[in-house]
Short mmCIF file of C-alpha atoms and ligand atoms in Angstrom, two decimals:
data_model
loop_
_atom_site.label_atom_id
_atom_site.label_comp_id
_atom_site.label_asym_id
_atom_site.label_seq_id
_atom_site.Cartn_x
_atom_site.Cartn_y
_atom_site.Cartn_z
CA UNK A 25 23.84 24.87 -49.93
CA UNK A 26 21.48 21.93 -50.06
CA UNK A 27 17.93 22.78 -49.15
CA UNK A 28 18.66 26.46 -48.91
CA UNK A 29 16.31 29.00 -50.42
CA UNK A 30 16.06 32.74 -50.48
CA UNK A 31 13.89 34.45 -47.92
CA UNK A 32 13.26 38.15 -47.57
CA UNK A 33 13.20 39.35 -43.97
CA UNK A 34 14.77 41.96 -41.73
CA UNK A 35 15.24 41.21 -38.02
CA UNK A 36 16.65 38.73 -35.52
CA UNK A 37 14.59 35.97 -37.10
CA UNK A 38 16.15 36.82 -40.48
CA UNK A 39 19.65 36.40 -39.12
CA UNK A 40 18.73 33.16 -37.35
CA UNK A 41 17.02 31.71 -40.43
CA UNK A 42 20.19 32.49 -42.42
CA UNK A 43 22.13 30.69 -39.69
CA UNK A 44 20.06 27.57 -40.46
CA UNK A 45 21.59 27.60 -43.95
CA UNK A 46 18.91 29.47 -45.91
CA UNK A 47 19.53 32.57 -47.99
CA UNK A 48 17.93 35.64 -46.47
CA UNK A 49 17.67 39.14 -47.86
CA UNK A 50 16.61 41.76 -45.31
CA UNK A 51 14.63 44.65 -46.75
CA UNK A 52 13.99 47.98 -45.05
CA UNK A 53 12.91 51.33 -46.46
CA UNK A 54 15.31 53.12 -44.13
CA UNK A 55 18.44 53.88 -46.18
CA UNK A 56 20.49 54.78 -43.13
CA UNK A 57 19.68 51.49 -41.41
CA UNK A 58 20.53 49.44 -44.50
CA UNK A 59 23.78 51.35 -45.15
CA UNK A 60 24.75 50.80 -41.51
CA UNK A 61 24.01 47.07 -41.80
CA UNK A 62 26.00 46.86 -45.01
CA UNK A 63 28.86 48.53 -43.16
CA UNK A 64 28.62 45.85 -40.45
CA UNK A 65 26.83 48.00 -37.84
CA UNK A 66 23.84 46.53 -36.02
CA UNK A 67 21.22 49.21 -35.38
CA UNK A 68 19.68 47.50 -32.32
CA UNK A 69 21.23 46.26 -29.08
CA UNK A 70 20.73 42.51 -28.95
CA UNK A 71 23.43 40.33 -27.37
CA UNK A 72 24.98 37.92 -29.90
CA UNK A 73 23.27 39.42 -32.95
CA UNK A 74 26.38 41.07 -34.38
CA UNK A 75 28.33 37.77 -34.47
CA UNK A 76 25.49 35.92 -36.14
CA UNK A 77 24.97 38.69 -38.71
CA UNK A 78 28.67 39.01 -39.49
CA UNK A 79 29.24 35.29 -39.93
CA UNK A 80 26.21 34.85 -42.20
CA UNK A 81 27.08 37.92 -44.27
CA UNK A 82 30.62 36.52 -44.64
CA UNK A 83 29.25 33.19 -45.79
CA UNK A 84 27.06 34.91 -48.36
CA UNK A 85 23.71 33.86 -46.89
CA UNK A 86 22.57 37.21 -45.47
CA UNK A 87 22.35 40.56 -47.24
CA UNK A 88 20.54 43.88 -46.86
CA UNK A 89 18.76 46.09 -49.35
CA UNK A 90 16.12 48.79 -49.70
CA UNK A 91 14.89 47.29 -52.99
CA UNK A 92 12.09 44.82 -52.33
CA UNK A 93 11.32 43.99 -55.95
CA UNK A 94 14.80 42.54 -56.65
CA UNK A 95 14.51 40.15 -53.74
CA UNK A 96 11.33 38.53 -55.00
CA UNK A 97 12.91 37.10 -58.15
CA UNK A 98 13.95 34.00 -56.29
CA UNK A 99 12.29 34.19 -52.88
CA UNK A 100 10.08 31.27 -51.94
CA UNK A 101 8.82 33.09 -48.87
CA UNK A 102 8.48 36.66 -47.68
CA UNK A 103 8.23 37.48 -44.00
CA UNK A 104 6.43 40.65 -42.97
CA UNK A 105 8.19 41.73 -39.77
CA UNK A 106 7.37 45.43 -39.51
CA UNK A 107 6.25 47.14 -36.30
CA UNK A 108 2.65 47.30 -35.12
CA UNK A 109 2.79 50.05 -32.50
CA UNK A 110 -0.23 51.24 -30.53
CA UNK A 111 -2.27 53.59 -32.69
CA UNK A 112 -2.31 57.12 -31.32
CA UNK A 113 -5.52 57.90 -29.51
CA UNK A 114 -7.27 54.53 -29.36
CA UNK A 115 -4.71 51.80 -28.52
CA UNK A 116 -5.58 49.61 -31.51
CA UNK A 117 -2.57 48.05 -33.26
CA UNK A 118 -1.44 50.41 -36.02
CA UNK A 119 -1.44 48.24 -39.14
CA UNK A 120 -0.39 50.91 -41.61
CA UNK A 121 3.16 49.52 -41.95
CA UNK A 122 1.85 45.99 -42.40
CA UNK A 123 -0.53 47.01 -45.18
CA UNK A 124 2.04 49.26 -46.85
CA UNK A 125 4.49 46.33 -46.92
CA UNK A 126 1.73 44.04 -48.21
CA UNK A 127 0.98 46.36 -51.14
CA UNK A 128 4.65 46.59 -52.05
CA UNK A 129 5.06 42.83 -51.85
CA UNK A 130 1.93 42.29 -53.98
CA UNK A 131 3.21 44.56 -56.73
CA UNK A 132 6.62 42.87 -56.73
CA UNK A 133 5.42 39.23 -56.75
CA UNK A 134 6.74 37.12 -59.66
CA UNK A 135 5.16 33.72 -58.99
CA UNK A 136 3.57 31.60 -56.27
CA UNK A 137 4.97 32.89 -52.97
CA UNK A 138 4.29 32.20 -49.34
CA UNK A 139 3.71 35.47 -47.46
CA UNK A 140 4.29 35.04 -43.74
CA UNK A 141 3.29 37.51 -41.05
CA UNK A 142 5.74 37.62 -38.11
CA UNK A 143 4.51 41.02 -36.91
CA UNK A 144 2.04 40.81 -34.04
CA UNK A 145 -1.27 41.51 -35.76
CA UNK A 146 -4.88 41.38 -34.58
CA UNK A 147 -7.11 38.49 -35.56
CA UNK A 148 -8.27 38.81 -39.15
CA UNK A 149 -5.24 40.78 -40.40
CA UNK A 150 -4.07 37.77 -42.43
CA UNK A 151 -7.45 37.77 -44.22
CA UNK A 152 -6.98 41.44 -45.10
CA UNK A 153 -3.40 40.85 -46.30
CA UNK A 154 -4.67 38.08 -48.57
CA UNK A 155 -7.50 40.28 -49.85
CA UNK A 156 -5.11 43.13 -50.69
CA UNK A 157 -2.73 40.84 -52.56
CA UNK A 158 -5.51 39.10 -54.52
CA UNK A 159 -7.02 42.46 -55.43
CA UNK A 160 -3.71 43.90 -56.64
CA UNK A 161 -2.42 40.69 -58.23
CA UNK A 162 -5.25 38.43 -59.38
CA UNK A 163 -2.70 36.79 -61.71
CA UNK A 164 -0.51 35.38 -58.89
CA UNK A 165 -1.20 32.61 -56.40
CA UNK A 166 -0.17 33.25 -52.79
CA UNK A 167 -0.53 31.56 -49.43
CA UNK A 168 -0.73 33.95 -46.48
CA UNK A 169 0.48 32.45 -43.19
CA UNK A 170 0.53 33.65 -39.60
CA UNK A 171 3.79 32.64 -37.89
CA UNK A 172 4.07 34.71 -34.72
CA UNK A 173 7.36 34.98 -32.85
CA UNK A 174 7.77 34.73 -29.10
CA UNK A 175 11.26 36.22 -28.76
CA UNK A 176 12.24 38.20 -25.70
CA UNK A 177 14.44 41.24 -26.16
CA UNK A 178 17.91 40.55 -24.86
CA UNK A 179 17.42 36.79 -25.24
CA UNK A 180 16.04 36.80 -28.77
CA UNK A 181 18.66 34.55 -30.36
CA UNK A 182 18.43 31.96 -27.61
CA UNK A 183 14.62 32.07 -27.81
CA UNK A 184 14.70 31.68 -31.60
CA UNK A 185 16.96 28.66 -31.41
CA UNK A 186 15.25 27.03 -28.42
CA UNK A 187 11.56 27.77 -28.88
CA UNK A 188 8.90 26.19 -26.69
CA UNK A 189 6.84 25.88 -29.87
CA UNK A 190 6.56 27.13 -33.43
CA UNK A 191 3.08 28.26 -34.42
CA UNK A 192 2.13 27.98 -38.10
CA UNK A 193 -1.30 29.31 -38.99
CA UNK A 194 -2.44 28.19 -42.43
CA UNK A 195 -4.40 25.37 -44.00
CA UNK A 196 -2.38 25.59 -47.23
CA UNK A 197 -0.33 22.37 -47.52
CA UNK A 198 2.32 23.98 -49.73
CA UNK A 199 2.89 26.68 -47.13
CA UNK A 200 2.99 24.17 -44.27
CA UNK A 201 5.64 22.16 -46.10
CA UNK A 202 7.73 25.27 -46.74
CA UNK A 203 7.53 26.44 -43.11
CA UNK A 204 8.52 22.93 -41.98
CA UNK A 205 11.56 23.20 -44.25
CA UNK A 206 12.51 26.65 -42.94
CA UNK A 207 12.29 25.49 -39.33
CA UNK A 208 13.68 21.99 -39.92
CA UNK A 209 16.73 22.45 -37.62
CA UNK A 210 14.40 23.37 -34.75
CA UNK A 211 12.02 20.58 -35.57
CA UNK A 212 14.93 18.10 -35.47
CA UNK A 213 15.61 19.47 -31.98
CA UNK A 214 12.06 18.43 -31.11
CA UNK A 215 10.53 21.90 -30.90
CA UNK A 216 6.83 21.19 -31.43
CA UNK A 217 5.20 22.79 -34.45
CA UNK A 218 1.59 23.77 -33.82
CA UNK A 219 -0.23 23.73 -37.15
CA UNK A 220 -3.45 25.62 -36.90
CA UNK A 221 -5.72 28.08 -38.66
CA UNK A 222 -4.50 31.58 -39.44
CA UNK A 223 -6.89 33.39 -37.12
CA UNK A 224 -6.10 31.00 -34.29
CA UNK A 225 -2.35 31.59 -34.75
CA UNK A 226 -2.90 35.34 -34.65
CA UNK A 227 -4.83 35.00 -31.41
CA UNK A 228 -2.28 32.61 -29.84
CA UNK A 229 0.31 35.39 -29.93
CA UNK A 230 -1.91 37.91 -28.15
CA UNK A 231 -3.27 35.37 -25.69
CA UNK A 232 0.29 34.30 -24.76
CA UNK A 233 1.48 37.84 -24.07
CA UNK A 234 -1.73 38.81 -22.30
CA UNK A 235 -1.56 35.72 -20.09
CA UNK A 236 2.06 36.41 -19.10
CA UNK A 237 1.22 40.06 -18.40
CA UNK A 238 -1.67 38.88 -16.22
CA UNK A 239 0.59 36.47 -14.34
CA UNK A 240 3.05 39.28 -13.55
CA UNK A 241 0.26 41.63 -12.48
CA UNK A 242 -1.21 38.94 -10.27
CA UNK A 243 2.04 38.37 -8.39
CA UNK A 244 2.55 42.14 -8.13
CA UNK A 245 -0.78 42.49 -6.35
CA UNK A 246 0.04 39.52 -4.13
CA UNK A 247 3.30 41.35 -3.32
CA UNK A 248 1.35 44.40 -2.15
CA UNK A 249 -0.72 42.16 0.10
CA UNK A 250 2.44 40.46 1.41
CA UNK A 251 3.76 43.84 2.53
CA UNK A 252 0.58 44.50 4.48
CA UNK A 253 0.25 41.11 6.13
CA UNK A 254 3.92 40.32 6.79
CA UNK A 255 4.42 37.59 4.18
CA UNK A 256 7.25 37.16 1.67
CA UNK A 257 6.23 37.30 -2.00
CA UNK A 258 9.27 35.37 -3.20
CA UNK A 259 8.35 32.47 -0.98
CA UNK A 260 4.72 32.72 -2.08
CA UNK A 261 5.89 32.66 -5.74
CA UNK A 262 8.05 29.63 -5.03
CA UNK A 263 5.23 27.94 -3.14
CA UNK A 264 2.72 28.36 -5.93
CA UNK A 265 5.22 27.98 -8.80
CA UNK A 266 6.09 24.45 -7.74
CA UNK A 267 2.55 23.51 -8.71
CA UNK A 268 3.04 22.29 -12.29
CA UNK A 269 -0.30 23.77 -13.25
CA UNK A 270 1.02 27.22 -12.35
CA UNK A 271 4.76 26.97 -13.11
CA UNK A 272 7.57 29.09 -11.67
CA UNK A 273 8.19 31.52 -14.55
CA UNK A 274 6.94 35.11 -14.78
CA UNK A 275 6.24 35.23 -11.07
CA UNK A 276 8.89 37.82 -10.18
CA UNK A 277 7.15 40.70 -8.49
CA UNK A 278 8.50 44.09 -9.51
CA UNK A 279 7.64 47.63 -10.53
CA UNK A 280 5.28 46.56 -13.32
CA UNK A 281 5.87 45.23 -16.83
CA UNK A 282 7.11 47.44 -19.63
CA UNK A 283 8.69 47.03 -23.04
CA UNK A 284 7.57 47.13 -26.61
CA UNK A 285 5.18 44.16 -26.43
CA UNK A 286 3.22 43.46 -23.25
CA UNK A 287 1.66 46.92 -22.76
CA UNK A 288 0.80 47.38 -26.44
CA UNK A 289 -0.45 43.83 -26.96
CA UNK A 290 -2.64 43.90 -23.84
CA UNK A 291 -4.15 47.17 -25.08
CA UNK A 292 -4.69 45.83 -28.60
CA UNK A 293 -6.33 42.60 -27.39
CA UNK A 294 -8.72 44.60 -25.19
CA UNK A 295 -9.65 46.66 -28.29
CA UNK A 296 -10.14 43.63 -30.52
CA UNK A 297 -12.33 41.98 -27.89
CA UNK A 298 -14.42 45.13 -27.47
CA UNK A 299 -14.92 45.34 -31.23
CA UNK A 300 -16.37 41.84 -31.06
CA UNK A 301 -18.51 42.72 -28.07
CA UNK A 302 -16.54 40.45 -25.74
CA UNK A 303 -15.20 42.70 -22.98
CA UNK A 304 -12.02 41.37 -21.38
CA UNK A 305 -12.41 42.57 -17.81
CA UNK A 306 -9.35 40.76 -16.47
CA UNK A 307 -7.12 42.40 -19.07
CA UNK A 308 -8.69 45.79 -18.47
CA UNK A 309 -7.73 45.42 -14.82
CA UNK A 310 -4.23 44.26 -15.76
CA UNK A 311 -3.72 47.34 -17.90
CA UNK A 312 -4.93 49.78 -15.25
CA UNK A 313 -3.16 48.09 -12.34
CA UNK A 314 0.13 47.98 -14.24
CA UNK A 315 -0.04 51.60 -15.40
CA UNK A 316 -0.81 52.85 -11.91
CA UNK A 317 1.88 50.70 -10.34
CA UNK A 318 4.85 52.22 -12.14
CA UNK A 319 4.18 55.72 -10.84
CA UNK A 320 3.14 54.41 -7.41
CA UNK A 321 6.66 53.03 -6.96
CA UNK A 322 7.75 56.62 -6.19
CA UNK A 323 5.65 56.43 -3.01
CA UNK A 324 7.87 53.59 -1.80
CA UNK A 325 10.74 56.07 -1.93
CA UNK A 326 8.85 59.00 -0.42
CA UNK A 327 7.42 56.89 2.41
CA UNK A 328 10.95 56.31 3.73
CA UNK A 329 11.10 60.10 4.19
CA UNK A 330 7.56 60.33 5.61
CA UNK A 331 6.34 61.67 2.27
CA UNK A 332 8.83 64.56 2.17
CA UNK A 333 10.99 64.14 -0.91
CA UNK A 334 11.36 67.83 -1.79
CA UNK A 335 15.02 68.72 -2.11
CA UNK A 336 16.19 65.12 -1.70
CA UNK A 337 18.50 63.50 -4.25
CA UNK A 338 17.46 60.08 -5.55
CA UNK A 339 19.86 57.82 -7.46
CA UNK A 340 18.12 55.57 -9.99
CA UNK A 341 19.97 52.45 -11.11
CA UNK A 342 18.53 50.98 -14.32
CA UNK A 343 16.49 52.78 -16.96
CA UNK A 344 15.69 50.07 -19.51
CA UNK A 345 12.48 48.06 -19.09
CA UNK A 346 14.61 44.99 -18.34
CA UNK A 347 18.30 44.01 -18.52
CA UNK A 348 20.24 43.25 -21.72
CA UNK A 349 18.42 45.72 -23.89
CA UNK A 350 18.73 49.45 -24.60
CA UNK A 351 14.95 49.72 -24.86
CA UNK A 352 13.22 52.15 -22.50
CA UNK A 353 9.75 51.91 -24.06
CA UNK A 354 7.12 51.88 -21.29
CA UNK A 355 9.94 51.24 -18.80
CA UNK A 356 8.90 51.61 -15.13
CA UNK A 357 11.87 54.00 -14.72
CA UNK A 358 10.14 56.65 -16.83
CA UNK A 359 6.95 56.93 -14.76
CA UNK A 360 8.93 56.53 -11.53
CA UNK A 361 11.41 59.31 -12.35
CA UNK A 362 8.67 61.70 -13.44
CA UNK A 363 6.77 61.01 -10.20
CA UNK A 364 9.93 61.54 -8.10
CA UNK A 365 10.50 64.86 -9.86
CA UNK A 366 6.86 65.82 -9.32
CA UNK A 367 7.46 65.22 -5.60
CA UNK A 368 10.36 67.66 -5.73
CA UNK A 369 13.28 65.20 -5.80
CA UNK A 370 16.46 65.66 -7.86
CA UNK A 371 17.23 62.55 -9.91
CA UNK A 372 20.62 61.10 -10.82
CA UNK A 373 20.58 58.00 -13.02
CA UNK A 374 22.81 55.31 -14.45
CA UNK A 375 22.13 52.49 -16.89
CA UNK A 376 24.80 50.31 -18.55
CA UNK A 377 23.23 50.59 -22.02
CA UNK A 378 19.99 52.59 -21.98
CA UNK A 379 21.10 56.16 -21.21
CA UNK A 380 21.11 57.44 -24.79
CA UNK A 381 17.52 56.23 -25.29
CA UNK A 382 16.46 57.64 -21.91
CA UNK A 383 17.92 61.07 -22.70
CA UNK A 384 15.43 61.37 -25.54
CA UNK A 385 12.43 61.06 -23.22
CA UNK A 386 13.54 62.21 -19.75
CA UNK A 387 14.39 65.79 -18.88
CA UNK A 388 16.29 67.20 -15.89
CA UNK A 389 18.10 64.00 -14.99
CA UNK A 390 21.82 63.93 -14.17
CA UNK A 391 23.27 60.97 -16.06
CA UNK A 392 26.22 59.35 -14.32
CA UNK A 393 29.37 57.40 -15.25
CA UNK A 394 28.73 54.30 -13.17
CA UNK A 395 26.66 53.13 -10.17
CA UNK A 396 29.09 54.60 -7.64
CA UNK A 397 29.14 57.99 -9.32
CA UNK A 398 25.34 57.81 -9.34
CA UNK A 399 24.88 57.17 -5.60
CA UNK A 400 27.36 59.85 -4.48
CA UNK A 401 25.70 62.15 -1.94
CA UNK A 402 22.28 60.65 -2.76
CA UNK A 403 19.62 60.43 -0.07
CA UNK A 404 18.20 57.22 -1.56
CA UNK A 405 19.11 54.73 -4.27
CA UNK A 406 16.42 52.88 -6.24
CA UNK A 407 17.21 49.71 -8.21
CA UNK A 408 14.73 49.69 -11.08
CA UNK A 409 16.32 47.24 -13.54
CA UNK A 410 18.08 44.06 -12.44
CA UNK A 411 21.25 44.45 -14.55
CA UNK A 412 23.89 41.93 -13.53
CA UNK A 413 26.26 44.68 -12.33
CA UNK A 414 23.66 45.96 -9.84
CA UNK A 415 23.45 42.51 -8.26
CA UNK A 416 27.07 42.67 -7.18
CA UNK A 417 27.50 46.21 -5.89
CA UNK A 418 30.18 46.91 -3.32
CA UNK A 419 27.56 47.70 -0.66
CA UNK A 420 29.99 49.20 1.85
CA UNK A 421 31.23 51.59 -0.80
CA UNK A 422 27.67 52.46 -1.82
CA UNK A 423 26.69 53.12 1.80
CA UNK A 424 29.74 55.29 2.47
CA UNK A 425 29.23 57.35 -0.68
CA UNK A 426 25.59 58.11 0.05
CA UNK A 427 24.36 61.04 2.12
CA UNK A 428 21.84 58.68 3.68
CA UNK A 429 21.94 54.85 3.33
CA UNK A 430 18.44 54.25 1.94
CA UNK A 431 17.88 51.59 -0.72
CA UNK A 432 14.59 50.87 -2.48
CA UNK A 433 15.06 47.63 -4.40
CA UNK A 434 12.22 47.21 -6.90
CA UNK A 435 13.63 43.90 -8.22
CA UNK A 436 14.46 42.18 -4.91
CA UNK A 437 18.07 41.60 -5.91
CA UNK A 438 19.29 41.83 -2.30
CA UNK A 439 18.28 40.08 0.91
CA UNK A 440 16.75 42.24 3.66
CA UNK A 441 18.85 40.62 6.40
CA UNK A 442 22.11 41.33 4.49
CA UNK A 443 21.08 44.92 3.85
CA UNK A 444 20.33 45.41 7.51
CA UNK A 445 23.84 44.18 8.35
CA UNK A 446 25.31 46.73 5.96
CA UNK A 447 23.30 49.42 7.72
CA UNK A 448 20.84 50.26 4.96
CA UNK A 449 17.25 51.29 5.45
CA UNK A 450 16.06 48.79 2.86
CA UNK A 451 12.66 48.51 1.18
CA UNK A 452 11.86 45.92 -1.47
CA UNK A 453 8.81 44.42 -3.16
CA UNK A 454 6.47 42.11 -1.28
CA UNK A 455 8.77 41.81 1.73
CA UNK A 456 8.83 43.81 4.94
CA UNK A 457 11.17 46.82 4.99
CA UNK A 458 14.10 46.75 7.39
CA UNK A 459 13.63 50.29 8.60
CA UNK A 460 10.11 50.48 10.01
CA UNK A 461 8.39 48.84 12.88
CA UNK A 462 6.24 46.07 11.48
CA UNK A 463 2.62 47.14 11.32
CA UNK A 464 0.61 44.02 10.67
CA UNK A 465 -2.92 44.52 9.46
CA UNK A 466 -5.07 41.74 10.80
CA UNK A 467 -8.20 41.15 8.79
CA UNK A 468 -11.22 40.04 10.79
CA UNK A 469 -11.65 36.31 10.50
CA UNK A 470 -13.82 33.62 11.93
CA UNK A 471 -12.90 30.12 12.91
CA UNK A 472 -15.13 27.21 12.15
CA UNK A 473 -14.39 24.44 14.59
CA UNK A 474 -14.56 20.97 13.11
CA UNK A 475 -15.58 18.52 15.76
C1 LIG B 746 7.83 39.58 -24.23
C2 LIG B 746 7.52 38.09 -24.32
O1 LIG B 746 8.18 37.41 -23.24
C3 LIG B 746 7.96 37.53 -25.65
O2 LIG B 746 7.55 36.16 -25.75
C4 LIG B 746 7.28 38.35 -26.76
O3 LIG B 746 7.73 37.89 -28.04
C5 LIG B 746 7.60 39.81 -26.61
O4 LIG B 746 7.21 40.26 -25.31
P1 LIG B 746 9.98 41.09 -23.76
O5 LIG B 746 9.03 42.24 -23.77
O6 LIG B 746 11.24 41.19 -24.52
O7 LIG B 746 9.24 39.75 -24.28
O8 LIG B 746 10.42 40.84 -22.24
P2 LIG B 746 10.00 39.87 -21.02
O9 LIG B 746 11.23 39.19 -20.54
O10 LIG B 746 8.85 39.01 -21.33
O11 LIG B 746 9.58 40.95 -19.91
C6 LIG B 746 8.53 41.87 -20.13
C7 LIG B 746 8.32 42.75 -18.91
O12 LIG B 746 7.79 41.98 -17.83
C8 LIG B 746 9.59 43.40 -18.37
O13 LIG B 746 9.30 44.72 -18.00
C9 LIG B 746 9.96 42.55 -17.18
O14 LIG B 746 10.70 43.25 -16.20
C10 LIG B 746 8.59 42.17 -16.67
N1 LIG B 746 8.60 40.92 -15.89
C11 LIG B 746 8.85 39.74 -16.50
C12 LIG B 746 8.29 40.96 -14.54
O15 LIG B 746 8.04 42.04 -13.96
N2 LIG B 746 8.25 39.78 -13.83
C13 LIG B 746 8.50 38.58 -14.41
O16 LIG B 746 8.42 37.55 -13.70
C14 LIG B 746 8.81 38.55 -15.78
#
């Protein structure tokens, strides 16, 4: 295929780059994963990924191997896309996989190659990658580029193909030209490419995630205030989001952010900043507020029963940190369920996709067949993840199945007035509950009269 080259990579980006017409070889050390991929099985849950992988494998543009050295015979570029989890104990990004991959790549290099970091890595990691390669292979020229990805789980393919921007961090002209070629289909679709320095690109990724995490935490705290003063957080979000300087996205109040990126990246940026003697107080607050919030959601449930949850059965709908993924990492459901159990409640749970993952980390939970099985004889139901199927529950059926019609909706998928009609005691986020007399807290204020 004209303009196609070989690229070594192993993730959603790899499949999407193959879909652009390039040749991609995905490399992973995990034999089981690679055998599964070669047998047509996708090891992660990502809507649309299986089709894109199958069609590109069929057309001979995408393949999988555990042998890195073979792939570098023809590759013009190598993407490092390994995980950078939080390091145990101190919250710094664990770069051991990145550096292990770098050493392997260095030893396998055949000629000038562009080495591109897609993994989220702290500022300065690209410098270290370059140093390692030059030390191990002084005979080979390389360009090391930072090219962070901004893909959301569950929407990764859409995000890859419709990016708000592509960030390319390098001053090497050869590398810039190659990245422009790789992303040409997106560029033709007018996705802006931000060419910048490597360190700046590395920081852009963290700053983006940290800013979005801050925005969510901000609206979550506004939601708490709304509950106390009798305001509606969704209308506040709409009212401020219409200001173009603020924007409407990432203003959905909820039980706190989770997932594999925001919590870990906020932590890592705080650590990097501290190392450089630049404390990030806003982010420190974001981290603490968000951690505390997830567990505090259990109090929303217990307050309906005047704090007495012992012996009650709580049905939890949604275990993943958000819909369209099987990922339960740092999901609000985990802290919430543990807190409910600590208060003496029995927990039944249902999630369309995430139950297998949840079983590995949650004990003493009764996993159910579907939402209706889950709510049977429950004293309260809590919506934790806004899966599409929880937005369209047969509410009469839910109410009749429950021992007590109490719903705590942590994603505001229902409207309080509708829930009242169905006879639920309904509590949500940043809106007044339907079941309690309104207790408005009036702050003291003064009026300045303008004459
Ligand atoms: C995020 C970034 O969006 C993505 O650009 C980056 O590449 C990886 O991290 P992801 O973690 O997949 O993606 O999910 P996202 O949709 O951003 O949601 C993260 C968390 O924030 C979820 O727990 C979600 O429920 C929560 N959230 C999001 C809110 O509580 N309110 C919102 O308005 C938006």
